[in-house]
Coordinates of C-alpha atoms in Angstrom, one line a residue:
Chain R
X1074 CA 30.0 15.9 12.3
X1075 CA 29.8 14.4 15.6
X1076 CA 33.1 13.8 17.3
X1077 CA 33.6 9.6 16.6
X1078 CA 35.0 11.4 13.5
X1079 CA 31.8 10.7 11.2
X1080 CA 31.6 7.6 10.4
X1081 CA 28.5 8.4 8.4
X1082 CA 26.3 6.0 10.5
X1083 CA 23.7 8.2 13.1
X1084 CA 22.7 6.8 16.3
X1085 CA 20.0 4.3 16.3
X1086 CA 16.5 5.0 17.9
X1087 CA 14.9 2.4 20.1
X1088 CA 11.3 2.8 19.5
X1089 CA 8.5 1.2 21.4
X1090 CA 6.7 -0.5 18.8
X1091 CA 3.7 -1.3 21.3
X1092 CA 2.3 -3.4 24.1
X1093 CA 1.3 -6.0 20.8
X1094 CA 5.2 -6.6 20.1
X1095 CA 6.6 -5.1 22.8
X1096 CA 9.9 -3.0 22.9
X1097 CA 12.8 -3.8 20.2
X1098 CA 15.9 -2.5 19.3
X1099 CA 16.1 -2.2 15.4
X1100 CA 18.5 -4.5 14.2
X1101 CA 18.8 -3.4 10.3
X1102 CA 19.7 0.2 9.5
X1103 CA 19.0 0.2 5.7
X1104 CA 17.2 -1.8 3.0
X1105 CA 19.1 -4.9 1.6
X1106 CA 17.6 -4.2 -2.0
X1107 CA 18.5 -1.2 -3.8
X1108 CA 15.1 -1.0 -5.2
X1109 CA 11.6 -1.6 -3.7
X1110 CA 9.8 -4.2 -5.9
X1111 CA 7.4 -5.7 -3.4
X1112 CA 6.8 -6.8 0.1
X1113 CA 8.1 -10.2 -0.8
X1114 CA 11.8 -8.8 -1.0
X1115 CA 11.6 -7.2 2.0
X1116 CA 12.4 -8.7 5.9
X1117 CA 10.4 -8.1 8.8
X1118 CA 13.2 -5.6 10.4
X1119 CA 12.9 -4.2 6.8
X1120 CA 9.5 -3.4 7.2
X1121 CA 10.0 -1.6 10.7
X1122 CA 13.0 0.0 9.6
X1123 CA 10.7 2.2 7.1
X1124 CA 7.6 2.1 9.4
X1125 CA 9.9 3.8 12.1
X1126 CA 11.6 6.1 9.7
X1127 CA 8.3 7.1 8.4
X1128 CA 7.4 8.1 12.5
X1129 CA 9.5 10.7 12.0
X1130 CA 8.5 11.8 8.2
X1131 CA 5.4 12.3 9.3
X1132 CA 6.5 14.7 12.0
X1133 CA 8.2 17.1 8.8
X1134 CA 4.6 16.7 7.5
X1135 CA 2.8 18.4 10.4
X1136 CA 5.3 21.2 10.6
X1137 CA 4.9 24.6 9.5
X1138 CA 7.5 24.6 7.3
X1139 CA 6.9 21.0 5.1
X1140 CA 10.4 20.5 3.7
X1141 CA 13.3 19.3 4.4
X1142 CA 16.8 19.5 2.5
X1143 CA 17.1 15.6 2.5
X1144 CA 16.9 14.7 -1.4
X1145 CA 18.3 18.0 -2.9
X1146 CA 19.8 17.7 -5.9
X1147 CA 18.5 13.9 -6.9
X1148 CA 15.6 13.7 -9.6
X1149 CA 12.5 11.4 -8.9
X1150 CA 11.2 10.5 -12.2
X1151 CA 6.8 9.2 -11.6
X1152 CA 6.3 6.7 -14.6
X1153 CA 2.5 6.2 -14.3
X1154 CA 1.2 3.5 -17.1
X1155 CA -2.0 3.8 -15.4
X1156 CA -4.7 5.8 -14.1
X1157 CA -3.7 7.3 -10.5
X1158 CA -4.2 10.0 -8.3
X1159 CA -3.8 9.1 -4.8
X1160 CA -0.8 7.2 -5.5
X1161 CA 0.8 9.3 -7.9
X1162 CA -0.2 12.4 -5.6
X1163 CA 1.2 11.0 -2.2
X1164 CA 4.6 10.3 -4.2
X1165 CA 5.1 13.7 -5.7
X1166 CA 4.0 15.2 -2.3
X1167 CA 6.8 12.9 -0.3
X1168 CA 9.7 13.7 -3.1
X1169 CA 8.5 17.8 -2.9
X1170 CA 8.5 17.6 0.6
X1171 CA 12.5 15.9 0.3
X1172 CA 13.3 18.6 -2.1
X1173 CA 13.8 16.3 -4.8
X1174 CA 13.2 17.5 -8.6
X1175 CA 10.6 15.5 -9.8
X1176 CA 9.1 14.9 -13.5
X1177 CA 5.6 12.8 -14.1
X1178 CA 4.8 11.1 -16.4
X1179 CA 1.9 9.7 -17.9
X1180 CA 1.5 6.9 -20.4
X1181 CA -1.2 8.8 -22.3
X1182 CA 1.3 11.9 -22.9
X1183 CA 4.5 9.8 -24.1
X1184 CA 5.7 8.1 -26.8
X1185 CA 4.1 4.8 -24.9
X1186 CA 1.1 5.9 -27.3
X1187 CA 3.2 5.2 -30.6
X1188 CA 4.4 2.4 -29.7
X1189 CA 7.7 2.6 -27.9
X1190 CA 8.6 -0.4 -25.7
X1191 CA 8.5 0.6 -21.8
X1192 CA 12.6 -0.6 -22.0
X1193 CA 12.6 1.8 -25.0
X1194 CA 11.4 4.7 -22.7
X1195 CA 12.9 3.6 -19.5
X1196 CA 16.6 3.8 -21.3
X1197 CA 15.4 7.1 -23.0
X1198 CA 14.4 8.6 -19.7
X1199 CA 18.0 7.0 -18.0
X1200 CA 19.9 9.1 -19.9
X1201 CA 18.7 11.9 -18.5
X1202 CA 20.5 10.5 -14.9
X1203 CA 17.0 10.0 -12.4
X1204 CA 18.2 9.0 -9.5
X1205 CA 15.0 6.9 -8.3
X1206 CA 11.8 6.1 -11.1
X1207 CA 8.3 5.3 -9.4
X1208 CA 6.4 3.3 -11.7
X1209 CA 3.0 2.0 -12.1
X1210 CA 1.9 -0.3 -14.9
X1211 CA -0.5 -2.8 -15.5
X1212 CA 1.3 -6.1 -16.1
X1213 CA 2.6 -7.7 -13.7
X1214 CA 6.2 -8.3 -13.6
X1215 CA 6.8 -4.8 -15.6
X1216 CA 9.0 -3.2 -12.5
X1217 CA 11.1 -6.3 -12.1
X1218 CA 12.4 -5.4 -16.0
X1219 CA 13.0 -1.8 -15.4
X1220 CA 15.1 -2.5 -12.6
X1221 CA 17.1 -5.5 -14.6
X1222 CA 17.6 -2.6 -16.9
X1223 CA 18.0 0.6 -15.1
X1224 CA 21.0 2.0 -13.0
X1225 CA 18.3 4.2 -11.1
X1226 CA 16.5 3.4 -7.8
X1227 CA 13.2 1.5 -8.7
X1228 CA 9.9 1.8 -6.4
X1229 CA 7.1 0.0 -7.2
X1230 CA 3.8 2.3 -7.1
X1231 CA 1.4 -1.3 -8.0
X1232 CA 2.1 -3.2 -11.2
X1233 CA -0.8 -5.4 -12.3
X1234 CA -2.2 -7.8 -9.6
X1235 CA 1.0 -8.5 -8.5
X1236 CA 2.2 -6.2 -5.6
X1237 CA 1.5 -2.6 -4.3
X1238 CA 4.1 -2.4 -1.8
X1239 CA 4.0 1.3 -0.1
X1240 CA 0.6 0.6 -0.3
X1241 CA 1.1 -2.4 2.5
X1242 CA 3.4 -0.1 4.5
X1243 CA 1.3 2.7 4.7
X1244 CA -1.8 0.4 5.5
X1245 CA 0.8 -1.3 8.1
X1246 CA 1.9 1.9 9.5
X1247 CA -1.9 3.1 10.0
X1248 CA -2.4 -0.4 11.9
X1249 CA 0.7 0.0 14.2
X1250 CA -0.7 4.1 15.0
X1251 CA -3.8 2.4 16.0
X1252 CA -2.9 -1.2 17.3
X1253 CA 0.8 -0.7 19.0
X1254 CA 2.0 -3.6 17.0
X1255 CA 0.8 -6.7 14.7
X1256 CA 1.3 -9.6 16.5
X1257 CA -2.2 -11.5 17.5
X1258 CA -4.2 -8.7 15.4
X1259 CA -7.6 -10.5 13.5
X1260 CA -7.4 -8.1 10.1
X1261 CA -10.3 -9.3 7.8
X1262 CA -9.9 -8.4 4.3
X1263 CA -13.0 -8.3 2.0
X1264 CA -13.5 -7.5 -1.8
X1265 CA -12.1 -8.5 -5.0
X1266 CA -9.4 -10.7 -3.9
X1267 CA -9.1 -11.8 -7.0
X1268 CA -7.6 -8.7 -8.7
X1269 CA -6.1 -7.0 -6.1
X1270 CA -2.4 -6.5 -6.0
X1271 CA -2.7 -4.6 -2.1
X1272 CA -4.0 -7.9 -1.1
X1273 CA -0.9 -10.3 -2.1
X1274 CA 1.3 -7.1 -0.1
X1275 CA -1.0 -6.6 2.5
X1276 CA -0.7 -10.5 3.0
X1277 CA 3.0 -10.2 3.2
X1278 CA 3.6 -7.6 5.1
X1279 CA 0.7 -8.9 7.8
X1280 CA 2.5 -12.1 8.1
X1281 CA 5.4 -11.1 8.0
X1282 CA 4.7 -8.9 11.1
X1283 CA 2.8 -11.4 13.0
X1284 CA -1.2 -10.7 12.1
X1285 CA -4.0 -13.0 11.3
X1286 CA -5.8 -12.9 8.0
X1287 CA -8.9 -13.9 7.5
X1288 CA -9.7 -13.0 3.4
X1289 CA -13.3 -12.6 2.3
X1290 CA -14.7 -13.0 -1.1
X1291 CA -17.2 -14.8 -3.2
X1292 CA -15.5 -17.9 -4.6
X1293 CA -15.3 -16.4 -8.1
X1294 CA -13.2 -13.3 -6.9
X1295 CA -10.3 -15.3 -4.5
X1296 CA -7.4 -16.2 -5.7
X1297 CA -6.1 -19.9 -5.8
X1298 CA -3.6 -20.8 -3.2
X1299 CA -5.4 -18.6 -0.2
X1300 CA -4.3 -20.5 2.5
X1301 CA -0.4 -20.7 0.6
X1302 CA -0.9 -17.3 0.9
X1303 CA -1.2 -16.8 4.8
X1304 CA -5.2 -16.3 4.5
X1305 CA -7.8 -18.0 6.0
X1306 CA -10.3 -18.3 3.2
X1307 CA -14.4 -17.4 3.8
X1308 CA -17.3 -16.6 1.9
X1309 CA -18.9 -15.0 4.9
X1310 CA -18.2 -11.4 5.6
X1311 CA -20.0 -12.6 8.9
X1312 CA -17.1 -14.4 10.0
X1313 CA -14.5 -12.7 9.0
X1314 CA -15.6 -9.5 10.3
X1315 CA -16.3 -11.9 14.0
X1316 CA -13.7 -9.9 16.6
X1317 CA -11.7 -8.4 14.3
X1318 CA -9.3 -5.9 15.2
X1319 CA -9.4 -4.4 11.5
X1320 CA -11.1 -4.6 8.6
X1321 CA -9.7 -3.8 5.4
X1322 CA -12.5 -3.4 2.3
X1323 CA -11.0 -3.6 -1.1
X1324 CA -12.3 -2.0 -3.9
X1325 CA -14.4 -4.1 -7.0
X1326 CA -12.3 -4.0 -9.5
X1327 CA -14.9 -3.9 -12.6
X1328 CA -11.9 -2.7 -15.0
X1329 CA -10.1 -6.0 -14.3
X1330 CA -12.9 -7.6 -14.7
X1331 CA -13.3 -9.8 -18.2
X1332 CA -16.2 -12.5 -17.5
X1333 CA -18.8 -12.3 -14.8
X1334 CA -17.8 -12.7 -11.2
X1335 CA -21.6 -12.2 -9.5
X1336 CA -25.2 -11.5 -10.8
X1337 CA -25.1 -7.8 -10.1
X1338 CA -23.6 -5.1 -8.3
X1339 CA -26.8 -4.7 -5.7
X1340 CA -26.6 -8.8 -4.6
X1341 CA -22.7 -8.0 -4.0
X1342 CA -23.9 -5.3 -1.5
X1343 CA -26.2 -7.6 0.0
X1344 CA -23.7 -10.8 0.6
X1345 CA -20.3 -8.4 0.9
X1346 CA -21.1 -5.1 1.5
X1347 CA -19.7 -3.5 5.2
X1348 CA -22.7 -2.2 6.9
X1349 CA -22.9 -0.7 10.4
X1350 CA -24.9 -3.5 11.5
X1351 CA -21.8 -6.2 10.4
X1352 CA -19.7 -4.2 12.0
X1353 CA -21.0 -4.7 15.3
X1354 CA -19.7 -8.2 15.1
X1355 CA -16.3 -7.0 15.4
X1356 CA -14.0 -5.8 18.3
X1357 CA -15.0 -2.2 19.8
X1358 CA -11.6 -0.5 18.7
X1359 CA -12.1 -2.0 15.5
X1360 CA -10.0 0.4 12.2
X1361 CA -12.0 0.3 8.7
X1362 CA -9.3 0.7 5.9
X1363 CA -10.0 0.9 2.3
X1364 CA -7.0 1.5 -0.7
X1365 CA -9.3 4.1 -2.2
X1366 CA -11.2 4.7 -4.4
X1367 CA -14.4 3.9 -2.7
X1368 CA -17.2 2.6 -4.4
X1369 CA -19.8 3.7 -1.6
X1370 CA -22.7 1.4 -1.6
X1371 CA -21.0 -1.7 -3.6
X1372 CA -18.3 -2.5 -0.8
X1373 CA -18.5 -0.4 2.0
X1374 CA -22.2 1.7 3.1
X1375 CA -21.2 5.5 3.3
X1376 CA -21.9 5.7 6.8
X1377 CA -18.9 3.2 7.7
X1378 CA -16.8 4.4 5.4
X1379 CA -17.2 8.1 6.9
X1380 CA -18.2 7.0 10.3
X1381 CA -15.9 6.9 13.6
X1382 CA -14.2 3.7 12.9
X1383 CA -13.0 5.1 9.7
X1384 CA -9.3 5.7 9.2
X1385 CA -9.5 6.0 5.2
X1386 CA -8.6 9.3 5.1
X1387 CA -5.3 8.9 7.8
X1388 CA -4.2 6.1 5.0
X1389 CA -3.8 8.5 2.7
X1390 CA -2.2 11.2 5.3
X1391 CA 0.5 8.4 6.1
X1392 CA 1.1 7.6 2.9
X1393 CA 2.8 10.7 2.2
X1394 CA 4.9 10.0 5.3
X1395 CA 5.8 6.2 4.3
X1396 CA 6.4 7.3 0.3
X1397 CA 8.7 9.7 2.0
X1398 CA 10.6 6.7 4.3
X1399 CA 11.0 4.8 1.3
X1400 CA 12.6 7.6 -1.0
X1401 CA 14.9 8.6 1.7
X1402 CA 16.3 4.9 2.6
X1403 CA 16.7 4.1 -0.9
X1404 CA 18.3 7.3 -2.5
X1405 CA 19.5 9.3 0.5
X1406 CA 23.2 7.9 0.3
X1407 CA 25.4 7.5 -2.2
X1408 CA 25.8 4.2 -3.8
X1409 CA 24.4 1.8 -1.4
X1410 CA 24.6 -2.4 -2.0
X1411 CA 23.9 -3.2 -5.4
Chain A
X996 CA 30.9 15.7 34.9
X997 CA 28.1 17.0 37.2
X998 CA 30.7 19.6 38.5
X999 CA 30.8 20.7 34.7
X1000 CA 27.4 20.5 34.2
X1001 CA 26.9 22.8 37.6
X1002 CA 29.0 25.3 36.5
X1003 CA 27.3 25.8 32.6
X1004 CA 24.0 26.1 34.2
X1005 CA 25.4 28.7 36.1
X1006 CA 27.1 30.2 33.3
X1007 CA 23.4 30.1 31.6
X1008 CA 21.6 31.9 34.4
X1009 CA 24.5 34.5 34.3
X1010 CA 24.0 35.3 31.1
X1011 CA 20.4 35.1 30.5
X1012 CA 18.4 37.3 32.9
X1013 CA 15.2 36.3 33.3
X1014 CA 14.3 32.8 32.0
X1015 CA 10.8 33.5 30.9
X1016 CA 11.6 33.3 26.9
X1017 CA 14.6 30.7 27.1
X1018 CA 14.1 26.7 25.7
X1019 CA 16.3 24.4 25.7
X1020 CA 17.0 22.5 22.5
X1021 CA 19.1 18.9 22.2
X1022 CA 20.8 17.4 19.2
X1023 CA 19.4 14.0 19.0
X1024 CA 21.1 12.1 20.8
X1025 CA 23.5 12.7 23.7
X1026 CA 22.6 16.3 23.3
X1027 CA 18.6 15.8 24.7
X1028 CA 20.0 13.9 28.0
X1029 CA 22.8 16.6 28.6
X1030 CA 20.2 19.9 28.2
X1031 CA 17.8 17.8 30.7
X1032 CA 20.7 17.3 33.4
X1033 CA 21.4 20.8 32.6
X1034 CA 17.7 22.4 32.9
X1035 CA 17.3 20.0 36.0
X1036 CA 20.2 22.1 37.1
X1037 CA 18.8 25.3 37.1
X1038 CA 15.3 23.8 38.5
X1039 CA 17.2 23.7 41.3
X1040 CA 18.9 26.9 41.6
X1041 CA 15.9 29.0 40.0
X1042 CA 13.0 26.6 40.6
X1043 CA 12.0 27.8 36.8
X1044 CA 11.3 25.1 34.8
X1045 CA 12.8 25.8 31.4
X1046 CA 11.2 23.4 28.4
X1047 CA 13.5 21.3 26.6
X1048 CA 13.3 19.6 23.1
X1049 CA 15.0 17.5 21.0
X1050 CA 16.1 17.5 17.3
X1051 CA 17.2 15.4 15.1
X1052 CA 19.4 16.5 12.0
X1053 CA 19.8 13.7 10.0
X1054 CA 17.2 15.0 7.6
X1055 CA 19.4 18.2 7.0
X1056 CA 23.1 16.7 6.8
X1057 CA 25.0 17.6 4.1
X1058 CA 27.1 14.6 3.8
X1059 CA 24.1 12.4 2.9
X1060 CA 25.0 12.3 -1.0
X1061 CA 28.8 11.8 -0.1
X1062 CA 31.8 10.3 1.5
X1063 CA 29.8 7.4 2.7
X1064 CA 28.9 4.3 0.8
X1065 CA 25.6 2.4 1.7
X1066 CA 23.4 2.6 4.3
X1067 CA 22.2 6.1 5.5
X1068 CA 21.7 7.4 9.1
X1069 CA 18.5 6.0 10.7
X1070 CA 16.3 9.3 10.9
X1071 CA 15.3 9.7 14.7
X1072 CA 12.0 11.9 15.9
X1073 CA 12.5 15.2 16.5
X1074 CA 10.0 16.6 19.3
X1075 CA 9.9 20.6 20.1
X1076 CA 6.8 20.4 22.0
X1077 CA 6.9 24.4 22.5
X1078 CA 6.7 27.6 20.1
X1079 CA 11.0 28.6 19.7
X1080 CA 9.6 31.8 17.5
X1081 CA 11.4 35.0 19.8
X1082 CA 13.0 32.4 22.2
X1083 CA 16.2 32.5 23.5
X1084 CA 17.0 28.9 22.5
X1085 CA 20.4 26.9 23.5
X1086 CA 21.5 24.7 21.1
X1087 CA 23.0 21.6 22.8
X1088 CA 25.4 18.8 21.7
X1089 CA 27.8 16.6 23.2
X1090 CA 31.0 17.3 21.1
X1091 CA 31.8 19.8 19.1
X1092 CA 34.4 19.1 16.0
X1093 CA 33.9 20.2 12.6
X1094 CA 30.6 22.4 12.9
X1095 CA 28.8 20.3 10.2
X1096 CA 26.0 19.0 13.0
X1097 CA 25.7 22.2 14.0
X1098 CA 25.2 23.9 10.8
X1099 CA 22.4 21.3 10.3
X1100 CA 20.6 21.9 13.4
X1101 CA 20.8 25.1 12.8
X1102 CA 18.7 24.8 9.2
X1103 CA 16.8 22.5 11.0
X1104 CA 15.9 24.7 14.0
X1105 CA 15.1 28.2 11.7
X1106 CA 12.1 25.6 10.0
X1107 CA 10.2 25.4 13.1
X1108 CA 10.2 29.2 13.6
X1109 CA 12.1 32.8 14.1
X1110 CA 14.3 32.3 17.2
X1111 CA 15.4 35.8 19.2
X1112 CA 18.4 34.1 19.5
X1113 CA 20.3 30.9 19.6
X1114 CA 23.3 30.0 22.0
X1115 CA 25.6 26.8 21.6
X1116 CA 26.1 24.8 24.6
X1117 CA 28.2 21.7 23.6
X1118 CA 30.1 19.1 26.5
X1119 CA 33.1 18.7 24.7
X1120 CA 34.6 21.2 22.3
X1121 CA 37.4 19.1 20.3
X1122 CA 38.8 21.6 17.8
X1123 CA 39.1 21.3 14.0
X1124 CA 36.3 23.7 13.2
X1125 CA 35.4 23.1 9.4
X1126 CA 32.9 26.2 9.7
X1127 CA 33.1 29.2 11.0
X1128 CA 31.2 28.1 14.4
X1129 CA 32.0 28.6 18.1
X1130 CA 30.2 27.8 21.1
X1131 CA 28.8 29.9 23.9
X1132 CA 29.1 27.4 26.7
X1133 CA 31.8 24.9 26.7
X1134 CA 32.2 22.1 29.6
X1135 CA 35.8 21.4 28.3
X1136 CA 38.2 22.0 26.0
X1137 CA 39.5 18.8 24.7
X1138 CA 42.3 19.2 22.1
X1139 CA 42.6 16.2 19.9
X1140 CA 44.0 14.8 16.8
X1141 CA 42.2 14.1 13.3
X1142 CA 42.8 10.4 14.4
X1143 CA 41.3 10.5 17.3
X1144 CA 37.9 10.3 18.3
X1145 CA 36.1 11.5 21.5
X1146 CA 33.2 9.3 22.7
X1147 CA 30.7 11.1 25.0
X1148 CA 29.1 8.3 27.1
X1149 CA 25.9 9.6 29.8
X1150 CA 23.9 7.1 32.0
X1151 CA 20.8 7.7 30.2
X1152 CA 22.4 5.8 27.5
X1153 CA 24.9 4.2 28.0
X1154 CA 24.5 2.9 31.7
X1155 CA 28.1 5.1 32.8
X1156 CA 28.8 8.5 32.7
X1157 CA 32.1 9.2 31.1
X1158 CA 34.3 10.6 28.3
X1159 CA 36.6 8.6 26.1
X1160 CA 39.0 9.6 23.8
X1161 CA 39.9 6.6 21.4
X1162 CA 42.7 6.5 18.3
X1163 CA 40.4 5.8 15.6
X1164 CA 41.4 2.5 13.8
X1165 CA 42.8 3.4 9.9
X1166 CA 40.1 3.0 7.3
X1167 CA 41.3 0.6 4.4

């Protein structure tokens, strides 16, 4: 312990968060919320608070030694309802690298498949004393119940088309490496609007920080309420992609899909599709993001999504680091507010 | 507090012939600013440049899952921009109490690498040693009580240069 006697409380960092914001002293030191449902719950100072702690998990990431003693002893349960392997990955990667046990699993190996109720599995899986579940499922809504019923730390890891929230950080994180900061930022996000739950958190988290959205999509595949939503709305990937300083592609979403959206997958390409020629319409620095998975040659040409503007792959490096932030702020102490 | 910082850099170059294989390590984060003044020090009496890091130890504490309810210590970067394996690294810290930061940066040190050795160098050396851990370099003794608290303030961060020692108010 230091010699104040040990409060418990460390010193807190001032980070330059970039010529964009400019210098700021961090005014929160932990989360309000016990869990992490969505973007929506979470403050601006929130958002920076896990961006910055996630600065320095991503230094533990690109030591020798990956690990650190942080989460010993706590047991991070990955509740995946659907089909994942970044997501789930980057989480079990971030609670390994904490030293947290962890246990996955996956709807298609429980008792999910004969019919138990996810409350009926959730309390099943409480007894057992996790101290955090990371859960993906595809309604909406579903991690708001588990943490109405749940003593244990919730994180959202995307739950229908609502919100994907470390998702948004990590994408936001990525932007702040490359950008210094949010504020005045053009980020053009094109795809299936419509389905996309890193869209409503992206838009969040964007606003929140200061950014401008410009959200591109055929008619059919945008959500009502855009503009509500912090968007400018355009059915021209011309325009949005007009001196931006990012461009976010978001995948085509064909599971989600129940009726026809567009003629065919080729005319997409043609009206949507990011090729290197739209890209010259944006800024020179410009970032090319994508959630993953890629569906080269529907939303994005191959030779963007792999060429020098790409930063795909350092989404997916970061995420680790972010997954990591979030873990630590929400389970690291004791009992925190409840 | 210069004069005491004088006399540990001389203390270092007396015992640590040749400075070749010796880095400087602060605990995040009065300990960075004091091992800069310190290797600043020796600049001057050596003209050796000795590298300096800093680290923080939040990430290793051991009092994460206890004592304290809510919030968590914000984690700070940690930047040891040289290779510590078969260094002669000092350790340094402001004050010294219990040994628990310590022991941390310790842990937290050993992950980056095999050092030759490690020395302490801490400013303030307040007693009540919960671990069995003793310094190499000490600027001063300062014995205290449990209810007191010593507050190590440097210009780097706190725009003065001094040491305080406060009666800690009673928790409720």
């Amino acid at each position: 312990m230091k010699g104040s006697g040990g409060t418990g409380q460390g010193s807190v960092g001032v980070r330059d968060q970039g010529s964009a914001e400019g210098p700021r002293t961090p005014t929160v030191t932990a989360l309000e919320n016990r869990h992490l449902l969505g973007i929506a719950e979470l403050s601006a100072e929130e958002i920076r608070l896990i961006l910055d702690t996630a600065e320095a998990m991503k230094e533990v990431g690109e030591r020798q030694i990956k690990k650190v003693p942080t989460l010993r002893g706590k047991t991070v349960v990955n509740l995946f309802f659907e089909p994942s392997t970044r997501t789930r990955t980057s989480f079990e990667i971030a609670e390994k690298r904490l030293s947290a046990d962890t246990l996955n699993i996956a709807a298609s190996t429980s008792s999910v498949v004969k019919g138990e109720t996810l409350a009926d599995t959730v309390r099943n899986l409480e007894a057992m004393a996790p101290d955090a579940i990371v859960m993906r499922h595809p309604s909406s809504g579903a991690c708001h119940l588990l943490a109405r019923i749940c003593r244990a730390r919730v994180v959202n890891a995307g739950d229908g088309t609502h919100e994907h929230p470390t998702q948004a950080l990590l994408d936001g994180f990525t932007i702040r490496q490359h950008k210094g900061g949010f504020a005045g930022l053009k980020v053009a996000i094109v795809g299936d609007l419509l389905h996309s739950r890193v869209l409503r958190s992206n838009l969040l988290l964007l606003n929140k920080l200061g950014a401008q959205v410009v959200a591109c999509a055929p008619t059919t595949l945008r959500p009502v309420g855009l503009d509500r939503m912090g968007a400018t709305a355009t059915s021209s990937i011309d325009e949005a992609v007009q001196d931006a300083d990012v461009v976010m592609m978001l995948r085509i979403q064909l599971e989600r899909m129940q009726g026809h959206f567009f003629p065919s997958i080729r005319e997409y390409y043609r009206l949507f599709g990011l090729t290197a020629a739209r890209l010259q319409r944006a800024k020179p620095d410009v970032i090319i993001m994508h959630p993953g998975p890629i569906n080269r040659g529907v939303e994005i040409d191959s030779d963007v999504a792999d060429g020098p503007y790409s930063v795909i792959l350092e989404q997916v490096a970061n995420g680790v680091a972010v997954r990591m932030a979030v873990l630590y702020l929400l389970t690291g102490g004791s009992e925190g507010p409840s | 507090m210069g004069r005491t910082l004088a006399r540990i850099a001389h203390e270092v170059l007396e015992r640590n012939r040749g400075l070749d294989d010796v880095a400087f390590v602060g605990i995040r984060t009065r300990g960075v600013p004091l091992a800069q003044r310190i290797v600043t020090a020796i600049g001057e009496l050596t003209s050796h440049q000795v590298p300096v890091g800093s680290l923080d130890i939040t990430l290793y504490r051991d009092d994460l899952m206890r004592h304290q309810v809510g919030p968590q210590p914000v984690v700070g970067p940690t930047d040891i921009p040289f290779p510590i394996d078969d260094h002669r690294i000092i350790l340094v810290d402001d004050v010294l109490y219990t040994g628990r930061t310590v022991r941390a940066a310790l842990d937290a040190l050993i992950d980056f690498g095999r050092p030759r050795t490690i020395q302490l160098l801490v400013f303030i050396d307040r007693g009540h040693r919960e671990l069995p851990i003793k310094a190499d370099y000490v600027g001063k003794n300062l014995p205290t009580s449990l209810k007191e608290s010593v507050q190590v303030r440097l210009a780097e961060i706190d725009g003065v240069d001094e040491v305080v020692l406060e009666e800690e108010a009673s928790s409720s």
